[in-house]
Amino acid sequence: MSKAIIVGTSLAVLGLGGLALGAYQGQQFAGEPAAEAPTPVYAEVLGVEPAVRRSEVPREVCEEVVTYRQAPTQDPNRIVGTAAGAIVGGLLGNQVGGGNGRKLATVAGAVGGGLAGREVQNRVEANQVQPVTERQCHTVTETHEEHLGYNVTYRLDDEVRTQRLESPPQAERLPVVEGQVQWQATAVAESDA
């Protein structure tokens, strides 16, 4: 016999023996219960709060406002009122009495009328106002909020932790794979829990 035939036959016998041994061991372990799968680990979401940054920005606001002021006096000495009152008073005084009494009444009427005319002009001018448009400015503080994400508080291995996320988690219990919480996971069915 040749060496090649002997080597080939030996390898074939060993191969078949290995197959037979594997089949035998498979039959023995088929009746035994399978090894238990590891218990799944979950993170429990305790709270979700929006994370915002508030800033206050002051700015000046101006507007045109109409106000009323005392009109400037055209006749500060009230000459027109005094003269008009003196003329009217003198004419009225001239109607009273006769002779020297008339002259005296005319002078007294002119003096009294002048004083009365001055007072009337003073009151009329005191009540004259004119509208004036003024620019009035004041500071207003505006509050701006910038959304930063969501602060998620969760419990994992009896330890409470916080994580900031761009969007809130979709479930209250999230699976943990190799120590990492699967934030994008959806709700876990009760049969899976």
mmCIF file of N, CA, C and O in Angstrom, residues 39-46 154-155 169-176 181-193:
data_model
loop_
_atom_site.group_PDB
_atom_site.id
_atom_site.type_symbol
_atom_site.label_atom_id
_atom_site.label_comp_id
_atom_site.label_asym_id
_atom_site.label_seq_id
_atom_site.Cartn_x
_atom_site.Cartn_y
_atom_site.Cartn_z
ATOM 1 N N THR A 39 -30.246 38.861 32.474
ATOM 2 C CA THR A 39 -31.420 39.681 32.777
ATOM 3 C C THR A 39 -31.231 41.052 32.140
ATOM 4 O O THR A 39 -30.185 41.683 32.312
ATOM 5 N N PRO A 40 -32.249 41.527 31.394
ATOM 6 C CA PRO A 40 -32.095 42.846 30.765
ATOM 7 C C PRO A 40 -32.031 43.955 31.823
ATOM 8 O O PRO A 40 -32.651 43.865 32.866
ATOM 9 N N VAL A 41 -31.278 45.003 31.523
ATOM 10 C CA VAL A 41 -31.110 46.147 32.427
ATOM 11 C C VAL A 41 -31.826 47.334 31.805
ATOM 12 O O VAL A 41 -31.718 47.584 30.601
ATOM 13 N N TYR A 42 -32.558 48.074 32.646
ATOM 14 C CA TYR A 42 -33.310 49.233 32.168
ATOM 15 C C TYR A 42 -32.974 50.461 33.002
ATOM 16 O O TYR A 42 -32.668 50.350 34.184
ATOM 17 N N ALA A 43 -33.064 51.619 32.355
ATOM 18 C CA ALA A 43 -32.953 52.901 33.056
ATOM 19 C C ALA A 43 -34.362 53.447 33.201
ATOM 20 O O ALA A 43 -35.146 53.432 32.248
ATOM 21 N N GLU A 44 -34.709 53.926 34.398
ATOM 22 C CA GLU A 44 -36.047 54.460 34.658
ATOM 23 C C GLU A 44 -35.986 55.991 34.614
ATOM 24 O O GLU A 44 -35.247 56.616 35.381
ATOM 25 N N VAL A 45 -36.766 56.590 33.711
ATOM 26 C CA VAL A 45 -36.795 58.048 33.579
ATOM 27 C C VAL A 45 -37.629 58.621 34.726
ATOM 28 O O VAL A 45 -38.786 58.245 34.916
ATOM 29 N N LEU A 46 -37.038 59.518 35.519
ATOM 30 C CA LEU A 46 -37.720 60.118 36.663
ATOM 31 C C LEU A 46 -38.321 61.483 36.345
ATOM 32 O O LEU A 46 -39.313 61.878 36.941
ATOM 33 N N TYR A 154 -32.730 60.300 35.499
ATOM 34 C CA TYR A 154 -33.072 58.879 35.414
ATOM 35 C C TYR A 154 -32.330 58.097 36.494
ATOM 36 O O TYR A 154 -31.354 58.567 37.068
ATOM 37 N N ARG A 155 -32.855 56.888 36.765
ATOM 38 C CA ARG A 155 -32.229 56.007 37.752
ATOM 39 C C ARG A 155 -31.666 54.806 37.014
ATOM 40 O O ARG A 155 -32.354 54.160 36.228
ATOM 41 N N PRO A 169 -36.919 61.693 25.873
ATOM 42 C CA PRO A 169 -37.019 60.261 25.613
ATOM 43 C C PRO A 169 -38.478 59.879 25.345
ATOM 44 O O PRO A 169 -39.397 60.534 25.809
ATOM 45 N N GLN A 170 -38.681 58.780 24.588
ATOM 46 C CA GLN A 170 -40.017 58.360 24.177
ATOM 47 C C GLN A 170 -40.639 57.335 25.123
ATOM 48 O O GLN A 170 -41.730 56.849 24.849
ATOM 49 N N ALA A 171 -39.947 56.977 26.195
ATOM 50 C CA ALA A 171 -40.478 55.982 27.127
ATOM 51 C C ALA A 171 -39.996 56.309 28.535
ATOM 52 O O ALA A 171 -39.055 57.078 28.724
ATOM 53 N N GLU A 172 -40.677 55.680 29.532
ATOM 54 C CA GLU A 172 -40.291 55.886 30.930
ATOM 55 C C GLU A 172 -39.232 54.877 31.372
ATOM 56 O O GLU A 172 -38.557 55.093 32.365
ATOM 57 N N ARG A 173 -39.127 53.764 30.623
ATOM 58 C CA ARG A 173 -38.086 52.756 30.880
ATOM 59 C C ARG A 173 -37.343 52.534 29.580
ATOM 60 O O ARG A 173 -37.945 52.259 28.551
ATOM 61 N N LEU A 174 -36.031 52.658 29.651
ATOM 62 C CA LEU A 174 -35.218 52.522 28.442
ATOM 63 C C LEU A 174 -34.178 51.429 28.636
ATOM 64 O O LEU A 174 -33.570 51.322 29.714
ATOM 65 N N PRO A 175 -33.940 50.601 27.617
ATOM 66 C CA PRO A 175 -32.945 49.533 27.748
ATOM 67 C C PRO A 175 -31.526 50.108 27.842
ATOM 68 O O PRO A 175 -31.231 51.178 27.316
ATOM 69 N N VAL A 176 -30.684 49.356 28.529
ATOM 70 C CA VAL A 176 -29.271 49.711 28.665
ATOM 71 C C VAL A 176 -28.470 48.606 27.985
ATOM 72 O O VAL A 176 -28.614 47.426 28.315
ATOM 73 N N VAL A 181 -27.354 53.888 27.957
ATOM 74 C CA VAL A 181 -28.811 54.002 27.862
ATOM 75 C C VAL A 181 -29.174 54.256 26.404
ATOM 76 O O VAL A 181 -28.575 55.097 25.739
ATOM 77 N N GLN A 182 -30.150 53.527 25.908
ATOM 78 C CA GLN A 182 -30.616 53.671 24.527
ATOM 79 C C GLN A 182 -31.731 54.727 24.508
ATOM 80 O O GLN A 182 -32.909 54.413 24.624
ATOM 81 N N TRP A 183 -31.341 55.990 24.381
ATOM 82 C CA TRP A 183 -32.266 57.118 24.522
ATOM 83 C C TRP A 183 -33.333 57.156 23.431
ATOM 84 O O TRP A 183 -34.419 57.649 23.650
ATOM 85 N N GLN A 184 -33.047 56.610 22.276
ATOM 86 C CA GLN A 184 -34.005 56.674 21.173
ATOM 87 C C GLN A 184 -34.986 55.504 21.182
ATOM 88 O O GLN A 184 -35.834 55.408 20.306
ATOM 89 N N ALA A 185 -34.891 54.616 22.156
ATOM 90 C CA ALA A 185 -35.791 53.459 22.225
ATOM 91 C C ALA A 185 -37.208 53.921 22.545
ATOM 92 O O ALA A 185 -37.418 54.921 23.219
ATOM 93 N N THR A 186 -38.182 53.161 22.055
ATOM 94 C CA THR A 186 -39.581 53.454 22.353
ATOM 95 C C THR A 186 -40.005 52.645 23.571
ATOM 96 O O THR A 186 -39.218 51.885 24.132
ATOM 97 N N ALA A 187 -41.269 52.751 23.940
ATOM 98 C CA ALA A 187 -41.766 52.102 25.162
ATOM 99 C C ALA A 187 -41.524 50.609 25.112
ATOM 100 O O ALA A 187 -41.707 49.964 24.083
ATOM 101 N N VAL A 188 -41.115 50.031 26.247
ATOM 102 C CA VAL A 188 -40.859 48.615 26.367
ATOM 103 C C VAL A 188 -42.175 47.936 26.742
ATOM 104 O O VAL A 188 -42.864 48.364 27.661
ATOM 105 N N ALA A 189 -42.548 46.858 26.022
ATOM 106 C CA ALA A 189 -43.795 46.150 26.318
ATOM 107 C C ALA A 189 -43.694 45.514 27.697
ATOM 108 O O ALA A 189 -42.620 45.123 28.140
ATOM 109 N N GLU A 190 -44.855 45.350 28.375
ATOM 110 C CA GLU A 190 -44.867 44.789 29.711
ATOM 111 C C GLU A 190 -44.331 43.359 29.728
ATOM 112 O O GLU A 190 -43.707 42.924 30.666
ATOM 113 N N SER A 191 -44.546 42.596 28.628
ATOM 114 C CA SER A 191 -44.049 41.222 28.587
ATOM 115 C C SER A 191 -42.529 41.190 28.514
ATOM 116 O O SER A 191 -41.901 40.230 28.920
ATOM 117 N N ASP A 192 -41.927 42.266 27.964
ATOM 118 C CA ASP A 192 -40.464 42.338 27.884
ATOM 119 C C ASP A 192 -39.849 42.737 29.206
ATOM 120 O O ASP A 192 -38.674 42.531 29.440
ATOM 121 N N ALA A 193 -40.630 43.400 30.065
ATOM 122 C CA ALA A 193 -40.084 43.962 31.292
ATOM 123 C C ALA A 193 -39.823 42.885 32.324
ATOM 124 O O ALA A 193 -40.455 41.916 32.440
#
